[in-house]
Amino acid sequence: MLTDSTRRRDFPALEGITYLNTAAESIPPLCVGEAIQTYWRDKERGMKGRDAHFAQVEACREISARMIGLEPSEVSFCSCSSEAYNLLASALNLGATDEVVVTDLDFPAGATPWLTAIESPQTQLWKARDGELQVKDLLPLLNEHTRLVQVSLVSFYNGHRLAWRPFCDAVRNLAPQALISVDVTQALGRVMLDCVDADIVISSTHKWTLGIHGGGIIGIPQRNAGRLTTHAGGWYHLRNAFDADRFERADTKTGAASFSVGMPNFVSLYALNASLRYLEDVASRTSSPMPTLSPPRWRQA
């Protein structure tokens, strides 16, 4: 756990102040700055630095997967949650007869892609009551046409934490064709994650994970890989990006890997790898467990 001395050592920017705005911008520990400097030294090596760059990506994938209770092959990265949600919209390719449920406690990134689509699905708004999302208000919005229910585990707006189990059970029972997407930006690194049945997990990296801007975590269980594969152009997410037939067809990787469409933002992943391992190390020295995602019941079977 942090002590006064380790706090002063690892977070010198906090000396003499009380900082209460991590939900908007975190103040990273010094190890994150050191990781950025490591990126710079690797970048100075030019092409020879790429081995180190991609090694950091895989190290970050491993720790990120552990944090959200998935396998490394089920985790990928993009530049931010907004990009992730637009790619999710591409993967689902919903039409006018489909329905999406969003909440009025959600960040715009998770709610607006469905409003700007060329052929927009019908958007149902789950409204908070006295600052809380109550499952009884969700029930009338769910039906056989519901294809996606988008929620935040912890709201950016007022910090409301969703009662996950009743919510998830309601969706599975009343909208069996629907996928559940959860934004854990305001939860990951801060609270225990109990969103064990989510179909896709999305998080930014510059808040409670103590990383920097320019990163987005995407977690998609293998069971959903085929259903959640983007239809985006690019190259990094393609199996045949440099093959002889690359101008004739695009062979897209499935699931989470399809969300990394271009060159990784290496510096943000160097930082995230350092920040998540810092959090894990702090948790290992305290009696409280690391706030991560418990293995879902379908994975325990």
PDB file of C-alpha atoms in Angstrom:
ATOM      1  CA  MET A   1       0.000   0.000   0.000  1.00  0.00           C
ATOM      2  CA  LEU A   2       1.029   3.618  -0.325  1.00  0.00           C
ATOM      3  CA  THR A   3       2.609   5.290   2.666  1.00  0.00           C
ATOM      4  CA  ASP A   4       3.310   8.966   3.138  1.00  0.00           C
ATOM      5  CA  SER A   5       6.886   8.436   2.010  1.00  0.00           C
ATOM      6  CA  THR A   6       6.079   6.319  -1.057  1.00  0.00           C
ATOM      7  CA  ARG A   7       3.334   8.738  -2.024  1.00  0.00           C
ATOM      8  CA  ARG A   8       5.786  11.631  -1.906  1.00  0.00           C
ATOM      9  CA  ARG A   9       8.349   9.591  -3.822  1.00  0.00           C
ATOM     10  CA  ASP A  10       5.998   8.327  -6.560  1.00  0.00           C
ATOM     11  CA  PHE A  11       3.737  11.390  -6.862  1.00  0.00           C
ATOM     12  CA  PRO A  12       5.897  14.476  -6.221  1.00  0.00           C
ATOM     13  CA  ALA A  13       3.376  16.643  -8.093  1.00  0.00           C
ATOM     14  CA  LEU A  14       0.941  16.070  -5.214  1.00  0.00           C
ATOM     15  CA  GLU A  15       3.228  17.679  -2.643  1.00  0.00           C
ATOM     16  CA  GLY A  16       1.307  20.376  -0.809  1.00  0.00           C
ATOM     17  CA  ILE A  17      -2.017  19.812  -2.593  1.00  0.00           C
ATOM     18  CA  THR A  18      -5.134  17.667  -2.339  1.00  0.00           C
ATOM     19  CA  TYR A  19      -6.128  16.470  -5.802  1.00  0.00           C
ATOM     20  CA  LEU A  20      -9.736  15.326  -6.336  1.00  0.00           C
ATOM     21  CA  ASN A  21     -10.146  15.300 -10.118  1.00  0.00           C
ATOM     22  CA  THR A  22      -8.744  11.925 -11.185  1.00  0.00           C
ATOM     23  CA  ALA A  23     -12.109  11.148 -12.775  1.00  0.00           C
ATOM     24  CA  ALA A  24     -11.193  13.773 -15.369  1.00  0.00           C
ATOM     25  CA  GLU A  25      -7.374  13.706 -15.415  1.00  0.00           C
ATOM     26  CA  SER A  26      -5.133  11.455 -13.385  1.00  0.00           C
ATOM     27  CA  ILE A  27      -1.727  12.445 -12.096  1.00  0.00           C
ATOM     28  CA  PRO A  28       0.505   9.494 -13.035  1.00  0.00           C
ATOM     29  CA  PRO A  29       3.283   8.114 -10.848  1.00  0.00           C
ATOM     30  CA  LEU A  30       6.897   8.809 -11.804  1.00  0.00           C
ATOM     31  CA  CYS A  31       7.268   5.341 -13.346  1.00  0.00           C
ATOM     32  CA  VAL A  32       4.917   6.437 -16.131  1.00  0.00           C
ATOM     33  CA  GLY A  33       7.199   9.342 -16.994  1.00  0.00           C
ATOM     34  CA  GLU A  34      10.136   6.945 -16.963  1.00  0.00           C
ATOM     35  CA  ALA A  35       8.273   4.651 -19.351  1.00  0.00           C
ATOM     36  CA  ILE A  36       7.714   7.587 -21.706  1.00  0.00           C
ATOM     37  CA  GLN A  37      11.421   8.305 -21.634  1.00  0.00           C
ATOM     38  CA  THR A  38      12.084   4.644 -22.443  1.00  0.00           C
ATOM     39  CA  TYR A  39       9.808   5.001 -25.463  1.00  0.00           C
ATOM     40  CA  TRP A  40      11.807   8.045 -26.532  1.00  0.00           C
ATOM     41  CA  ARG A  41      15.085   6.184 -26.278  1.00  0.00           C
ATOM     42  CA  ASP A  42      13.651   3.294 -28.287  1.00  0.00           C
ATOM     43  CA  LYS A  43      12.222   5.709 -30.869  1.00  0.00           C
ATOM     44  CA  GLU A  44      15.642   7.319 -31.265  1.00  0.00           C
ATOM     45  CA  ARG A  45      16.881   3.975 -32.560  1.00  0.00           C
ATOM     46  CA  GLY A  46      14.607   4.277 -35.575  1.00  0.00           C
ATOM     47  CA  MET A  47      13.583   0.995 -37.151  1.00  0.00           C
ATOM     48  CA  LYS A  48      15.776  -0.885 -34.681  1.00  0.00           C
ATOM     49  CA  GLY A  49      13.484   0.347 -31.918  1.00  0.00           C
ATOM     50  CA  ARG A  50      10.429  -1.430 -33.256  1.00  0.00           C
ATOM     51  CA  ASP A  51      11.227  -4.723 -31.552  1.00  0.00           C
ATOM     52  CA  ALA A  52      11.077  -2.891 -28.219  1.00  0.00           C
ATOM     53  CA  HIS A  53       7.884  -1.079 -29.269  1.00  0.00           C
ATOM     54  CA  PHE A  54       6.011  -4.267 -30.091  1.00  0.00           C
ATOM     55  CA  ALA A  55       7.354  -6.026 -26.993  1.00  0.00           C
ATOM     56  CA  GLN A  56       5.785  -3.236 -24.920  1.00  0.00           C
ATOM     57  CA  VAL A  57       2.475  -3.699 -26.749  1.00  0.00           C
ATOM     58  CA  GLU A  58       2.411  -7.383 -25.831  1.00  0.00           C
ATOM     59  CA  ALA A  59       3.424  -6.685 -22.233  1.00  0.00           C
ATOM     60  CA  CYS A  60       0.631  -4.115 -22.001  1.00  0.00           C
ATOM     61  CA  ARG A  61      -1.826  -6.567 -23.550  1.00  0.00           C
ATOM     62  CA  GLU A  62      -0.944  -9.152 -20.911  1.00  0.00           C
ATOM     63  CA  ILE A  63      -1.426  -6.860 -17.909  1.00  0.00           C
ATOM     64  CA  SER A  64      -4.545  -5.251 -19.406  1.00  0.00           C
ATOM     65  CA  ALA A  65      -6.104  -8.663 -19.971  1.00  0.00           C
ATOM     66  CA  ARG A  66      -5.378  -9.644 -16.390  1.00  0.00           C
ATOM     67  CA  MET A  67      -7.011  -6.459 -15.160  1.00  0.00           C
ATOM     68  CA  ILE A  68     -10.275  -7.128 -17.009  1.00  0.00           C
ATOM     69  CA  GLY A  69     -10.401 -10.900 -16.576  1.00  0.00           C
ATOM     70  CA  LEU A  70      -9.766 -11.950 -20.183  1.00  0.00           C
ATOM     71  CA  GLU A  71      -7.055 -13.722 -22.128  1.00  0.00           C
ATOM     72  CA  PRO A  72      -4.416 -11.584 -23.901  1.00  0.00           C
ATOM     73  CA  SER A  73      -5.789 -12.759 -27.262  1.00  0.00           C
ATOM     74  CA  GLU A  74      -9.122 -11.197 -26.286  1.00  0.00           C
ATOM     75  CA  VAL A  75      -7.670  -7.725 -25.664  1.00  0.00           C
ATOM     76  CA  SER A  76      -6.558  -5.029 -28.057  1.00  0.00           C
ATOM     77  CA  PHE A  77      -5.958  -1.284 -28.178  1.00  0.00           C
ATOM     78  CA  CYS A  78      -7.029   1.806 -30.078  1.00  0.00           C
ATOM     79  CA  SER A  79      -6.591   5.529 -29.517  1.00  0.00           C
ATOM     80  CA  CYS A  80      -9.546   6.316 -27.236  1.00  0.00           C
ATOM     81  CA  SER A  81     -13.015   5.150 -26.249  1.00  0.00           C
ATOM     82  CA  SER A  82     -14.586   7.276 -28.995  1.00  0.00           C
ATOM     83  CA  GLU A  83     -12.689   5.344 -31.654  1.00  0.00           C
ATOM     84  CA  ALA A  84     -13.632   2.070 -29.979  1.00  0.00           C
ATOM     85  CA  TYR A  85     -17.338   2.888 -30.044  1.00  0.00           C
ATOM     86  CA  ASN A  86     -17.289   3.976 -33.668  1.00  0.00           C
ATOM     87  CA  LEU A  87     -15.568   0.708 -34.537  1.00  0.00           C
ATOM     88  CA  LEU A  88     -18.197  -1.131 -32.510  1.00  0.00           C
ATOM     89  CA  ALA A  89     -20.875   0.571 -34.593  1.00  0.00           C
ATOM     90  CA  SER A  90     -19.031  -0.600 -37.701  1.00  0.00           C
ATOM     91  CA  ALA A  91     -18.954  -4.167 -36.389  1.00  0.00           C
ATOM     92  CA  LEU A  92     -22.664  -4.254 -35.571  1.00  0.00           C
ATOM     93  CA  ASN A  93     -23.785  -2.491 -38.765  1.00  0.00           C
ATOM     94  CA  LEU A  94     -27.269  -1.903 -37.359  1.00  0.00           C
ATOM     95  CA  GLY A  95     -30.261  -0.813 -39.401  1.00  0.00           C
ATOM     96  CA  ALA A  96     -33.497   1.091 -38.955  1.00  0.00           C
ATOM     97  CA  THR A  97     -35.386  -1.861 -37.473  1.00  0.00           C
ATOM     98  CA  ASP A  98     -32.760  -2.505 -34.811  1.00  0.00           C
ATOM     99  CA  GLU A  99     -32.803  -0.926 -31.361  1.00  0.00           C
ATOM    100  CA  VAL A 100     -30.020   0.298 -29.082  1.00  0.00           C
ATOM    101  CA  VAL A 101     -30.441   1.214 -25.418  1.00  0.00           C
ATOM    102  CA  VAL A 102     -28.227   3.954 -23.952  1.00  0.00           C
ATOM    103  CA  THR A 103     -28.394   5.803 -20.647  1.00  0.00           C
ATOM    104  CA  ASP A 104     -28.456   9.484 -19.736  1.00  0.00           C
ATOM    105  CA  LEU A 105     -25.545   8.850 -17.336  1.00  0.00           C
ATOM    106  CA  ASP A 106     -23.258   7.668 -20.125  1.00  0.00           C
ATOM    107  CA  PHE A 107     -20.363   9.557 -21.693  1.00  0.00           C
ATOM    108  CA  PRO A 108     -21.214  10.850 -25.206  1.00  0.00           C
ATOM    109  CA  ALA A 109     -18.686   8.495 -26.834  1.00  0.00           C
ATOM    110  CA  GLY A 110     -20.825   5.494 -25.974  1.00  0.00           C
ATOM    111  CA  ALA A 111     -24.134   7.044 -26.947  1.00  0.00           C
ATOM    112  CA  THR A 112     -23.637   9.138 -30.074  1.00  0.00           C
ATOM    113  CA  PRO A 113     -22.393   6.645 -32.714  1.00  0.00           C
ATOM    114  CA  TRP A 114     -25.931   5.284 -32.956  1.00  0.00           C
ATOM    115  CA  LEU A 115     -27.326   8.780 -33.564  1.00  0.00           C
ATOM    116  CA  THR A 116     -24.946   9.649 -36.413  1.00  0.00           C
ATOM    117  CA  ALA A 117     -25.107   6.440 -38.453  1.00  0.00           C
ATOM    118  CA  ILE A 118     -26.193   6.709 -42.083  1.00  0.00           C
ATOM    119  CA  GLU A 119     -29.046   4.330 -41.287  1.00  0.00           C
ATOM    120  CA  SER A 120     -29.594   4.942 -37.611  1.00  0.00           C
ATOM    121  CA  PRO A 121     -31.068   2.261 -35.368  1.00  0.00           C
ATOM    122  CA  GLN A 122     -33.820   3.259 -33.006  1.00  0.00           C
ATOM    123  CA  THR A 123     -32.265   4.586 -29.817  1.00  0.00           C
ATOM    124  CA  GLN A 124     -34.026   3.976 -26.519  1.00  0.00           C
ATOM    125  CA  LEU A 125     -32.963   6.147 -23.580  1.00  0.00           C
ATOM    126  CA  TRP A 126     -32.767   4.586 -20.131  1.00  0.00           C
ATOM    127  CA  LYS A 127     -33.247   7.588 -17.859  1.00  0.00           C
ATOM    128  CA  ALA A 128     -31.853   7.879 -14.371  1.00  0.00           C
ATOM    129  CA  ARG A 129     -34.208   8.448 -11.469  1.00  0.00           C
ATOM    130  CA  ASP A 130     -32.802  10.614  -8.663  1.00  0.00           C
ATOM    131  CA  GLY A 131     -29.331  10.054 -10.120  1.00  0.00           C
ATOM    132  CA  GLU A 132     -29.629   6.258 -10.264  1.00  0.00           C
ATOM    133  CA  LEU A 133     -30.371   3.799 -13.042  1.00  0.00           C
ATOM    134  CA  GLN A 134     -33.164   1.531 -11.853  1.00  0.00           C
ATOM    135  CA  VAL A 135     -33.718  -1.773 -13.622  1.00  0.00           C
ATOM    136  CA  LYS A 136     -37.495  -1.398 -13.490  1.00  0.00           C
ATOM    137  CA  ASP A 137     -37.146   1.566 -15.869  1.00  0.00           C
ATOM    138  CA  LEU A 138     -35.046  -0.514 -18.274  1.00  0.00           C
ATOM    139  CA  LEU A 139     -37.508  -3.384 -18.636  1.00  0.00           C
ATOM    140  CA  PRO A 140     -39.988  -1.640 -20.998  1.00  0.00           C
ATOM    141  CA  LEU A 141     -37.109  -0.732 -23.331  1.00  0.00           C
ATOM    142  CA  LEU A 142     -35.998  -4.322 -23.943  1.00  0.00           C
ATOM    143  CA  ASN A 143     -37.469  -6.549 -26.646  1.00  0.00           C
ATOM    144  CA  GLU A 144     -36.623  -8.911 -29.491  1.00  0.00           C
ATOM    145  CA  HIS A 145     -35.375  -5.981 -31.609  1.00  0.00           C
ATOM    146  CA  THR A 146     -32.787  -4.831 -29.042  1.00  0.00           C
ATOM    147  CA  ARG A 147     -29.313  -5.441 -30.439  1.00  0.00           C
ATOM    148  CA  LEU A 148     -27.123  -3.504 -28.003  1.00  0.00           C
ATOM    149  CA  VAL A 149     -27.369  -2.165 -24.475  1.00  0.00           C
ATOM    150  CA  GLN A 150     -24.622   0.355 -23.698  1.00  0.00           C
ATOM    151  CA  VAL A 151     -23.834   1.278 -20.102  1.00  0.00           C
ATOM    152  CA  SER A 152     -21.044   2.626 -17.930  1.00  0.00           C
ATOM    153  CA  LEU A 153     -20.159   0.595 -14.866  1.00  0.00           C
ATOM    154  CA  VAL A 154     -19.466   3.881 -13.048  1.00  0.00           C
ATOM    155  CA  SER A 155     -20.964   7.059 -14.500  1.00  0.00           C
ATOM    156  CA  PHE A 156     -18.654   9.893 -15.506  1.00  0.00           C
ATOM    157  CA  TYR A 157     -21.516  12.284 -14.720  1.00  0.00           C
ATOM    158  CA  ASN A 158     -22.268  11.602 -11.076  1.00  0.00           C
ATOM    159  CA  GLY A 159     -20.296   8.505 -10.051  1.00  0.00           C
ATOM    160  CA  HIS A 160     -23.359   6.241  -9.970  1.00  0.00           C
ATOM    161  CA  ARG A 161     -22.313   2.582  -9.955  1.00  0.00           C
ATOM    162  CA  LEU A 162     -24.566   0.281 -11.925  1.00  0.00           C
ATOM    163  CA  ALA A 163     -26.079  -2.687 -10.081  1.00  0.00           C
ATOM    164  CA  TRP A 164     -24.632  -5.134 -12.574  1.00  0.00           C
ATOM    165  CA  ARG A 165     -26.276  -8.470 -11.764  1.00  0.00           C
ATOM    166  CA  PRO A 166     -29.933  -7.320 -11.919  1.00  0.00           C
ATOM    167  CA  PHE A 167     -29.146  -5.277 -15.035  1.00  0.00           C
ATOM    168  CA  CYS A 168     -27.425  -8.137 -16.851  1.00  0.00           C
ATOM    169  CA  ASP A 169     -30.121 -10.666 -15.939  1.00  0.00           C
ATOM    170  CA  ALA A 170     -32.817  -8.335 -17.275  1.00  0.00           C
ATOM    171  CA  VAL A 171     -31.057  -7.923 -20.619  1.00  0.00           C
ATOM    172  CA  ARG A 172     -30.374 -11.641 -21.035  1.00  0.00           C
ATOM    173  CA  ASN A 173     -33.969 -12.558 -20.212  1.00  0.00           C
ATOM    174  CA  LEU A 174     -35.868  -9.893 -22.166  1.00  0.00           C
ATOM    175  CA  ALA A 175     -33.524  -9.157 -25.077  1.00  0.00           C
ATOM    176  CA  PRO A 176     -31.777 -12.449 -25.907  1.00  0.00           C
ATOM    177  CA  GLN A 177     -30.281 -11.077 -29.158  1.00  0.00           C
ATOM    178  CA  ALA A 178     -28.721  -8.065 -27.471  1.00  0.00           C
ATOM    179  CA  LEU A 179     -25.056  -7.547 -26.740  1.00  0.00           C
ATOM    180  CA  ILE A 180     -23.959  -5.720 -23.594  1.00  0.00           C
ATOM    181  CA  SER A 181     -21.247  -3.095 -23.966  1.00  0.00           C
ATOM    182  CA  VAL A 182     -19.752  -1.590 -20.814  1.00  0.00           C
ATOM    183  CA  ASP A 183     -17.488   1.419 -20.419  1.00  0.00           C
ATOM    184  CA  VAL A 184     -15.231   0.872 -17.408  1.00  0.00           C
ATOM    185  CA  THR A 185     -13.206   4.075 -17.773  1.00  0.00           C
ATOM    186  CA  GLN A 186     -14.373   5.371 -14.398  1.00  0.00           C
ATOM    187  CA  ALA A 187     -13.990   1.981 -12.720  1.00  0.00           C
ATOM    188  CA  LEU A 188     -10.830   0.253 -13.942  1.00  0.00           C
ATOM    189  CA  GLY A 189      -8.095   0.709 -11.353  1.00  0.00           C
ATOM    190  CA  ARG A 190     -10.520   2.233  -8.874  1.00  0.00           C
ATOM    191  CA  VAL A 191     -13.122  -0.400  -7.860  1.00  0.00           C
ATOM    192  CA  MET A 192     -13.629  -4.132  -8.144  1.00  0.00           C
ATOM    193  CA  LEU A 193     -15.136  -4.896 -11.542  1.00  0.00           C
ATOM    194  CA  ASP A 194     -18.201  -7.096 -11.403  1.00  0.00           C
ATOM    195  CA  CYS A 195     -19.296  -6.768 -15.045  1.00  0.00           C
ATOM    196  CA  VAL A 196     -18.562 -10.438 -15.544  1.00  0.00           C
ATOM    197  CA  ASP A 197     -21.008 -11.070 -18.387  1.00  0.00           C
ATOM    198  CA  ALA A 198     -20.204  -8.123 -20.641  1.00  0.00           C
ATOM    199  CA  ASP A 199     -19.846  -8.858 -24.345  1.00  0.00           C
ATOM    200  CA  ILE A 200     -17.389  -6.015 -24.901  1.00  0.00           C
ATOM    201  CA  VAL A 201     -15.422  -3.977 -22.350  1.00  0.00           C
ATOM    202  CA  ILE A 202     -14.049  -0.538 -23.273  1.00  0.00           C
ATOM    203  CA  SER A 203     -11.855   1.830 -21.288  1.00  0.00           C
ATOM    204  CA  SER A 204      -9.843   4.988 -21.771  1.00  0.00           C
ATOM    205  CA  THR A 205      -6.372   5.053 -20.203  1.00  0.00           C
ATOM    206  CA  HIS A 206      -5.819   8.493 -18.658  1.00  0.00           C
ATOM    207  CA  LYS A 207      -8.011   8.314 -15.562  1.00  0.00           C
ATOM    208  CA  TRP A 208      -7.943   5.744 -12.739  1.00  0.00           C
ATOM    209  CA  THR A 209      -5.485   3.538 -14.609  1.00  0.00           C
ATOM    210  CA  LEU A 210      -2.993   6.434 -14.154  1.00  0.00           C
ATOM    211  CA  GLY A 211      -1.869   6.332 -17.789  1.00  0.00           C
ATOM    212  CA  ILE A 212      -1.806   9.066 -20.411  1.00  0.00           C
ATOM    213  CA  HIS A 213      -3.921  10.193 -23.344  1.00  0.00           C
ATOM    214  CA  GLY A 214      -4.041   8.348 -26.637  1.00  0.00           C
ATOM    215  CA  GLY A 215      -5.002   4.881 -25.464  1.00  0.00           C
ATOM    216  CA  GLY A 216      -8.120   2.761 -25.406  1.00  0.00           C
ATOM    217  CA  ILE A 217      -8.553  -0.800 -24.114  1.00  0.00           C
ATOM    218  CA  ILE A 218     -10.953  -3.157 -25.882  1.00  0.00           C
ATOM    219  CA  GLY A 219     -11.830  -6.545 -24.424  1.00  0.00           C
ATOM    220  CA  ILE A 220     -13.964  -9.007 -26.389  1.00  0.00           C
ATOM    221  CA  PRO A 221     -14.404 -12.607 -25.185  1.00  0.00           C
ATOM    222  CA  GLN A 222     -13.621 -15.164 -27.867  1.00  0.00           C
ATOM    223  CA  ARG A 223     -17.235 -16.289 -27.911  1.00  0.00           C
ATOM    224  CA  ASN A 224     -18.142 -12.920 -29.470  1.00  0.00           C
ATOM    225  CA  ALA A 225     -15.183 -12.564 -31.849  1.00  0.00           C
ATOM    226  CA  GLY A 226     -17.145 -13.336 -35.006  1.00  0.00           C
ATOM    227  CA  ARG A 227     -20.056 -11.111 -34.087  1.00  0.00           C
ATOM    228  CA  LEU A 228     -17.850  -8.192 -33.026  1.00  0.00           C
ATOM    229  CA  THR A 229     -15.435  -7.811 -35.929  1.00  0.00           C
ATOM    230  CA  THR A 230     -15.134  -4.341 -37.427  1.00  0.00           C
ATOM    231  CA  HIS A 231     -15.672  -3.438 -41.078  1.00  0.00           C
ATOM    232  CA  ALA A 232     -13.057  -0.700 -40.992  1.00  0.00           C
ATOM    233  CA  GLY A 233     -10.220  -0.037 -43.364  1.00  0.00           C
ATOM    234  CA  GLY A 234      -6.622   0.073 -42.194  1.00  0.00           C
ATOM    235  CA  TRP A 235      -3.760  -2.396 -42.098  1.00  0.00           C
ATOM    236  CA  TYR A 236      -2.681  -3.499 -38.615  1.00  0.00           C
ATOM    237  CA  HIS A 237      -5.905  -5.466 -38.126  1.00  0.00           C
ATOM    238  CA  LEU A 238      -5.539  -7.315 -41.434  1.00  0.00           C
ATOM    239  CA  ARG A 239      -3.997 -10.738 -41.945  1.00  0.00           C
ATOM    240  CA  ASN A 240      -3.084  -9.976 -45.557  1.00  0.00           C
ATOM    241  CA  ALA A 241      -2.063  -6.305 -45.285  1.00  0.00           C
ATOM    242  CA  PHE A 242       1.084  -6.846 -47.356  1.00  0.00           C
ATOM    243  CA  ASP A 243       0.196  -9.989 -49.297  1.00  0.00           C
ATOM    244  CA  ALA A 244      -0.021 -10.096 -53.074  1.00  0.00           C
ATOM    245  CA  ASP A 245      -3.839  -9.992 -52.943  1.00  0.00           C
ATOM    246  CA  ARG A 246      -4.035  -6.962 -50.606  1.00  0.00           C
ATOM    247  CA  PHE A 247      -5.754  -4.776 -53.217  1.00  0.00           C
ATOM    248  CA  GLU A 248      -8.301  -7.470 -54.037  1.00  0.00           C
ATOM    249  CA  ARG A 249      -9.597  -8.380 -50.592  1.00  0.00           C
ATOM    250  CA  ALA A 250      -9.198  -7.493 -46.919  1.00  0.00           C
ATOM    251  CA  ASP A 251      -8.783 -10.436 -44.578  1.00  0.00           C
ATOM    252  CA  THR A 252      -9.722  -8.968 -41.194  1.00  0.00           C
ATOM    253  CA  LYS A 253      -8.669 -10.430 -37.864  1.00  0.00           C
ATOM    254  CA  THR A 254     -11.686 -11.169 -35.683  1.00  0.00           C
ATOM    255  CA  GLY A 255     -12.875  -9.762 -32.382  1.00  0.00           C
ATOM    256  CA  ALA A 256     -10.699  -7.444 -30.328  1.00  0.00           C
ATOM    257  CA  ALA A 257      -7.809  -7.602 -32.804  1.00  0.00           C
ATOM    258  CA  SER A 258     -10.009  -6.002 -35.467  1.00  0.00           C
ATOM    259  CA  PHE A 259     -10.230  -2.830 -33.350  1.00  0.00           C
ATOM    260  CA  SER A 260      -6.500  -2.076 -33.765  1.00  0.00           C
ATOM    261  CA  VAL A 261      -6.736  -0.776 -37.306  1.00  0.00           C
ATOM    262  CA  GLY A 262      -3.501   1.225 -37.525  1.00  0.00           C
ATOM    263  CA  MET A 263      -0.065   1.622 -36.012  1.00  0.00           C
ATOM    264  CA  PRO A 264      -0.329   1.320 -32.218  1.00  0.00           C
ATOM    265  CA  ASN A 265       0.121   4.504 -30.231  1.00  0.00           C
ATOM    266  CA  PHE A 266       3.246   3.081 -28.666  1.00  0.00           C
ATOM    267  CA  VAL A 267       3.940   5.857 -26.182  1.00  0.00           C
ATOM    268  CA  SER A 268       0.503   5.495 -24.559  1.00  0.00           C
ATOM    269  CA  LEU A 269       1.007   1.733 -24.255  1.00  0.00           C
ATOM    270  CA  TYR A 270       4.460   2.126 -22.700  1.00  0.00           C
ATOM    271  CA  ALA A 271       2.763   4.406 -20.173  1.00  0.00           C
ATOM    272  CA  LEU A 272      -0.214   2.113 -19.609  1.00  0.00           C
ATOM    273  CA  ASN A 273       1.979  -0.930 -19.128  1.00  0.00           C
ATOM    274  CA  ALA A 274       3.898   0.942 -16.431  1.00  0.00           C
ATOM    275  CA  SER A 275       0.826   2.396 -14.713  1.00  0.00           C
ATOM    276  CA  LEU A 276      -1.117  -0.868 -14.525  1.00  0.00           C
ATOM    277  CA  ARG A 277       1.887  -2.724 -13.160  1.00  0.00           C
ATOM    278  CA  TYR A 278       2.365   0.049 -10.613  1.00  0.00           C
ATOM    279  CA  LEU A 279      -1.246  -0.370  -9.460  1.00  0.00           C
ATOM    280  CA  GLU A 280      -0.831  -4.125  -9.302  1.00  0.00           C
ATOM    281  CA  ASP A 281       2.333  -3.759  -7.247  1.00  0.00           C
ATOM    282  CA  VAL A 282       0.678  -1.372  -4.794  1.00  0.00           C
ATOM    283  CA  ALA A 283      -2.236  -3.796  -4.430  1.00  0.00           C
ATOM    284  CA  SER A 284       0.139  -6.699  -3.779  1.00  0.00           C
ATOM    285  CA  ARG A 285       1.464  -4.857  -0.722  1.00  0.00           C
ATOM    286  CA  THR A 286      -1.928  -4.274   0.851  1.00  0.00           C
ATOM    287  CA  SER A 287      -4.637  -6.497   2.294  1.00  0.00           C
ATOM    288  CA  SER A 288      -7.123  -5.237  -0.286  1.00  0.00           C
ATOM    289  CA  PRO A 289      -7.267  -7.107  -3.619  1.00  0.00           C
ATOM    290  CA  MET A 290      -6.480  -5.344  -6.873  1.00  0.00           C
ATOM    291  CA  PRO A 291      -9.676  -3.824  -8.333  1.00  0.00           C
ATOM    292  CA  THR A 292      -9.924  -6.083 -11.374  1.00  0.00           C
ATOM    293  CA  LEU A 293     -12.583  -8.120 -13.101  1.00  0.00           C
ATOM    294  CA  SER A 294     -13.478 -11.453 -11.540  1.00  0.00           C
ATOM    295  CA  PRO A 295     -13.456 -14.384 -13.980  1.00  0.00           C
ATOM    296  CA  PRO A 296     -16.955 -14.700 -15.455  1.00  0.00           C
ATOM    297  CA  ARG A 297     -19.081 -17.707 -14.645  1.00  0.00           C
ATOM    298  CA  TRP A 298     -18.916 -18.981 -18.233  1.00  0.00           C
ATOM    299  CA  ARG A 299     -15.105 -19.067 -17.966  1.00  0.00           C
ATOM    300  CA  GLN A 300     -15.160 -20.875 -14.602  1.00  0.00           C
ATOM    301  CA  ALA A 301     -17.316 -23.710 -15.894  1.00  0.00           C
TER     302      ALA A 301
END
